[in-house]
XYZ file of C-alpha atoms in Angstrom:
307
model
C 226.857 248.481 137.367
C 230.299 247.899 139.655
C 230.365 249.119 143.383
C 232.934 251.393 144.152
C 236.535 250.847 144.713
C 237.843 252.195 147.527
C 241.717 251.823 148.300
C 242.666 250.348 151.952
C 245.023 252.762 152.022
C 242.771 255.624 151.789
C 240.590 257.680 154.615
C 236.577 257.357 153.382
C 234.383 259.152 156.158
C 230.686 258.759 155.970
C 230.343 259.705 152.348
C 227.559 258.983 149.663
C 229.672 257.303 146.299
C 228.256 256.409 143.102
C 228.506 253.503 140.898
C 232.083 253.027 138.994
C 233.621 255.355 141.469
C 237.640 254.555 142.672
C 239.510 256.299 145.400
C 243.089 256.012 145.254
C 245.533 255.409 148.025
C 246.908 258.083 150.432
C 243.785 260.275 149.568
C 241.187 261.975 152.443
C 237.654 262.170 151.445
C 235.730 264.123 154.490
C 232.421 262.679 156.054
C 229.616 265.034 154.176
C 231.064 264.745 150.481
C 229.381 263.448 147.407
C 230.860 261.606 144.409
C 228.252 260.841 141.695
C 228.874 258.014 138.958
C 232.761 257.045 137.874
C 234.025 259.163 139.533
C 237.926 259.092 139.998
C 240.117 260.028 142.788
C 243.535 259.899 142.397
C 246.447 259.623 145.121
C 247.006 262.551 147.400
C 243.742 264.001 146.772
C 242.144 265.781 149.739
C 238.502 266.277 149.959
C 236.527 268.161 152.283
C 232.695 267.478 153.782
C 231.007 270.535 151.650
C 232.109 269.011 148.116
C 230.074 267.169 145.184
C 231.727 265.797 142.644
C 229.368 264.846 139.521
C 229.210 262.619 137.398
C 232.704 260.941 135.463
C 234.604 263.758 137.508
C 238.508 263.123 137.566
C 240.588 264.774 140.367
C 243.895 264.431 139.772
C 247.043 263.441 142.539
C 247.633 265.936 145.058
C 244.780 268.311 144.466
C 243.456 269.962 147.299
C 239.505 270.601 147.631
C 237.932 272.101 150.494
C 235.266 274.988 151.165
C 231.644 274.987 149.770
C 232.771 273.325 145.741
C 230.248 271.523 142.921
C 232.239 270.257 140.358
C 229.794 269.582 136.967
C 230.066 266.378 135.075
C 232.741 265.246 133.100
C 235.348 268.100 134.569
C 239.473 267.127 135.059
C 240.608 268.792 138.279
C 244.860 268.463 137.357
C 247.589 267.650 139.846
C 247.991 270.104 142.544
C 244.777 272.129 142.213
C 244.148 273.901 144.962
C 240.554 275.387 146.252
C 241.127 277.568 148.908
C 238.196 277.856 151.681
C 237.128 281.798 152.704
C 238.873 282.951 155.814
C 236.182 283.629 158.110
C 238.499 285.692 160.311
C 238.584 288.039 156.897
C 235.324 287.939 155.690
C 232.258 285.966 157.627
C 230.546 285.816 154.461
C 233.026 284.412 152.344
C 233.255 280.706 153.338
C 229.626 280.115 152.505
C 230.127 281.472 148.800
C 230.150 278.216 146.569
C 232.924 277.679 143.954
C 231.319 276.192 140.914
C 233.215 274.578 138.227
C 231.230 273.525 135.087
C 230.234 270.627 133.021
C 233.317 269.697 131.040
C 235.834 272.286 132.538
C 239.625 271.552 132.419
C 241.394 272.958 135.691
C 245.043 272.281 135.053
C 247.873 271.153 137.316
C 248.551 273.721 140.107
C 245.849 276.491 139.915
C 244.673 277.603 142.589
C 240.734 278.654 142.715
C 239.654 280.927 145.328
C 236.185 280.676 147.274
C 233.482 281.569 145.346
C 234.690 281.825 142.313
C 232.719 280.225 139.018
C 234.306 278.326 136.049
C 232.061 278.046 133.221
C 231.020 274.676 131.011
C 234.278 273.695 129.272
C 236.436 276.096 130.230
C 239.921 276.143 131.098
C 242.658 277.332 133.167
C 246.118 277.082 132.033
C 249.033 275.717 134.728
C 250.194 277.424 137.532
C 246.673 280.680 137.267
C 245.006 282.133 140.230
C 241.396 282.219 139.322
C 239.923 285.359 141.778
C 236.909 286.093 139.352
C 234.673 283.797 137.531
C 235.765 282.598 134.263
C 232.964 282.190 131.317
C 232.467 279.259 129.049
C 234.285 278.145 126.945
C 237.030 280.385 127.973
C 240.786 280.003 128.409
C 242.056 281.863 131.346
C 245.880 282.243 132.428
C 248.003 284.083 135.011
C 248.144 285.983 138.118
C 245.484 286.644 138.748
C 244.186 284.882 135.650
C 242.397 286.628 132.746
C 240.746 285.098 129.459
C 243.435 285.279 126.861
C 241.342 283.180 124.320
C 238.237 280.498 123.673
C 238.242 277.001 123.067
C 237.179 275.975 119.560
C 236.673 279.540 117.550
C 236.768 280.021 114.678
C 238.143 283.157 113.831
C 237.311 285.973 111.297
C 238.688 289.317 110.791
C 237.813 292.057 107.758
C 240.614 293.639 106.070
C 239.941 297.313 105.439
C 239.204 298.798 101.975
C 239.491 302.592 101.217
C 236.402 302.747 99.507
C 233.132 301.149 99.794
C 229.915 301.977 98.663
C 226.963 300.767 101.352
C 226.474 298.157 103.896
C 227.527 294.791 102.669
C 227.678 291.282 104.251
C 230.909 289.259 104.453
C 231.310 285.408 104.670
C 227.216 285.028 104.242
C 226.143 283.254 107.085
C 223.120 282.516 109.411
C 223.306 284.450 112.383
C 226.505 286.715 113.445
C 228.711 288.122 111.363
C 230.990 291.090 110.044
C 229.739 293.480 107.728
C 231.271 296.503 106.035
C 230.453 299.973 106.148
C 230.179 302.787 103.955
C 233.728 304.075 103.849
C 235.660 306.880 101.798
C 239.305 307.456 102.299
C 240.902 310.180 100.441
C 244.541 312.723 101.298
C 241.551 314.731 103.721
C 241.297 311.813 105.759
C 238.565 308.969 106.343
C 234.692 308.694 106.761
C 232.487 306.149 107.886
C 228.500 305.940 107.626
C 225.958 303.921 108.516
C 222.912 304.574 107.053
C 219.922 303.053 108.540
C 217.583 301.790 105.669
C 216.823 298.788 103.825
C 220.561 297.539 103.710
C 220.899 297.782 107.696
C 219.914 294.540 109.336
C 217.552 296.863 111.480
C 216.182 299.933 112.601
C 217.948 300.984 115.749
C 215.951 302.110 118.600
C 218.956 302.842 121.476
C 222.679 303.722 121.227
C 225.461 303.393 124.038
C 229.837 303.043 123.871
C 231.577 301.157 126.122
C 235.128 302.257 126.873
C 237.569 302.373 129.434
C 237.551 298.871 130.042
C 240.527 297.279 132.027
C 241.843 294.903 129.619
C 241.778 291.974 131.414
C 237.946 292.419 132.709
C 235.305 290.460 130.136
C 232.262 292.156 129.046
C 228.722 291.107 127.480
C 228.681 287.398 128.730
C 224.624 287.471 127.766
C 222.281 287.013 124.774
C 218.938 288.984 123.677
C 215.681 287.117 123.273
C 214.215 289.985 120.648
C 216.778 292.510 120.732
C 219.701 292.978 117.610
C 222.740 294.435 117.904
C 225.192 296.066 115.724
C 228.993 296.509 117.086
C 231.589 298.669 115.778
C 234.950 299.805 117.504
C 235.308 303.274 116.363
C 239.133 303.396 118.516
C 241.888 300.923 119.616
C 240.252 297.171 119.611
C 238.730 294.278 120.917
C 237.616 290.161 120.768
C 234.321 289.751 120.538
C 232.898 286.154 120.509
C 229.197 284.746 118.720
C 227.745 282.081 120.320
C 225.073 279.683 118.524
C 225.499 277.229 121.030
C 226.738 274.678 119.042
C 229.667 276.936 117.761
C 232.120 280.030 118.234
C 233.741 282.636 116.505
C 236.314 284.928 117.484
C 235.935 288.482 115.518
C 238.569 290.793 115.728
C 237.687 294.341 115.870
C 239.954 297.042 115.341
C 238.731 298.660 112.339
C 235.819 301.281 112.582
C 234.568 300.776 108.610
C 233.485 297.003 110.132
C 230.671 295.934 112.101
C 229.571 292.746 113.436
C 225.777 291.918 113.635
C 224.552 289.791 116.330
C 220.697 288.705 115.816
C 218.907 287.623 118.845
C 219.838 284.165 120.820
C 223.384 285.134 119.979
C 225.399 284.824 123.263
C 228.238 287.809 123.351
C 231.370 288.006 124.502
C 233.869 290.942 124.515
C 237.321 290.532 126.192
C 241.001 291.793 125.162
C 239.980 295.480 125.152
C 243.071 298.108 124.051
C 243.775 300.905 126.539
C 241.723 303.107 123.993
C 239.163 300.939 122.676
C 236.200 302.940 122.164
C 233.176 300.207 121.653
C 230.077 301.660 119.992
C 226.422 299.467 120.022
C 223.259 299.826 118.506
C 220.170 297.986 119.556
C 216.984 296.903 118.039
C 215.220 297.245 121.131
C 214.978 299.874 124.341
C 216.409 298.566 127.259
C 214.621 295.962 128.768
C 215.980 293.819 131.607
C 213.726 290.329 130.547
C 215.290 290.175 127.115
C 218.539 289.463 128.497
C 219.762 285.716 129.044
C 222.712 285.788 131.667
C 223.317 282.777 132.328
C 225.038 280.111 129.754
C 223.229 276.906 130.772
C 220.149 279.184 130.070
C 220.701 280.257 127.170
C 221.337 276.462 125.895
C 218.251 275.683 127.332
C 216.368 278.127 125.293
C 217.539 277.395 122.396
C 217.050 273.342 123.049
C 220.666 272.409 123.412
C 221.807 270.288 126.906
């Protein structure tokens, strides 16, 4: 194990550094801070008394940290990230909120991360975004303010539509999640699509809702069932939907109503990218019940036995 390196040229209050850890010159690390393991601080870097870096956590020169932050192992803060403290003159409450950015996460040169705000485990923020509301796992967020335009490693699968087809059949066969097509006549009267819930449906539905309206840059579903299936379909307009195993992603595009996608339990969901008209129909397995739901991602890979 190596001591830390700590550059003459640098200001080091009374702060508790781990093993491996360097400090570059010209940077300000406040009395109060923690920096686990390998840590590395590059020049310029300004660090206030509320933050914890983790583990192999790389802040790049000129990036600006201050307020209540935890940064999770293994993240790259870029050059000229900048976490801005609450304003208690606006809101009291707002200083105290933690901003937590996740194992793994990739915050790139010049964001700028407001108070409270939550990155998830490997996401990322393209150059130059204002992240004002949390941004989920694996997610790629951009702009101003910034919005998920995508997800890292997906795979991704879309159905092209037929004019007829006969009953419920499975595309791609797969364990877990995945598209399936519908019963579907097109003829000069127009088009019909059934669903018809026997042996050929992946269950028997027990509760129906639609989502709609949905501002297109706001992110829905962001949780997984214990028990309960679900069956998608977007009836109008579109929408991204993501299936989460844990140990891999797919993108489905939705914007045809003779396709479904099937999500069995410890699937985690994600729908983002909505059209100004996308009508979003679900079925469920299960009544509602508020302790099958998994909300939170480190949870969920928990559950299922992955770190």
């Amino acid at each position: 194990m190596s001591t830390p390196s700590i550059h003459p040229q640098s200001i080091v209050g009374a702060v508790d550094i781990g093993e491996g850890s360097t400090v570059a010159a010209f940077s300000r690390i406040s009395s109060g801070a923690v920096l686990g393991r390998d840590v590395k601080v590059e020049e310029n870097v300004s660090i206030g008394p509320d933050v914890t870096l983790d583990d192999r956590v790389v802040v790049q020169g000129g990036a600006q940290v201050w307020g209540s932050v935890r940064i999770g192992a293994g993240a790259i803060i870029g050059p000229n990230v900048t976490f801005a403290p609450g304003s208690p003159d606006s809101d009291p409450g707002l200083e105290q909120a933690m901003t937590v950015i996740g194992p793994g996460a990739m915050i790139n040169a010049g964001t700028v991360v407001l108070a409270g705000v939550k990155v998830g485990r490997k996401a990322i923020t393209m150059p130059g975004s204002v992240v004002t509301l949390d941004v989920p796992a694996h997610a790629i967020a951009a702009g101003n303010p910034a919005q998920v335009t995508g997800y890292t490693d997906t795979n991704n699968r879309r159905l092209a539509p037929q004019p007829h087809v006969d009953a419920v059949s499975e595309s791609d066969a797969l364990d877990g999640a995945r598209l399936m097509r519908l019963t579907t006549a097109v003829d000069m009267r127009g088009s019909l699509v059934a669903l018809e819930f026997g042996d050929r449906f992946p269950f028997a539905p027990q509760r129906f809702f639609f989502v709609y309206g949905v501002p297109s840059r706001d992110v829905r579903g962001e949780h997984a069932h214990r028990e309960c299936h679900q069956f998608l379909v977007c009836v109008n307009g579109s929408v991204k939907a993501v299936t989460d195993d844990g140990a891999s992603r797919v993108e489905h595009q939705l914007d045809d109503p003779s396709v479904g996608l099937y999500m069995p339990p410890l699937t985690w969901g994600t729908q983002y990218a909505y059209s100004s008209d996308a009508i979003l129909v679900v079925f469920a397995s299960h009544s509602y019940d508020p302790d099958d739901y998994i909300r939170d991602y480190s949870a969920f890979r928990a559950e299922i036995d992955l770190s």
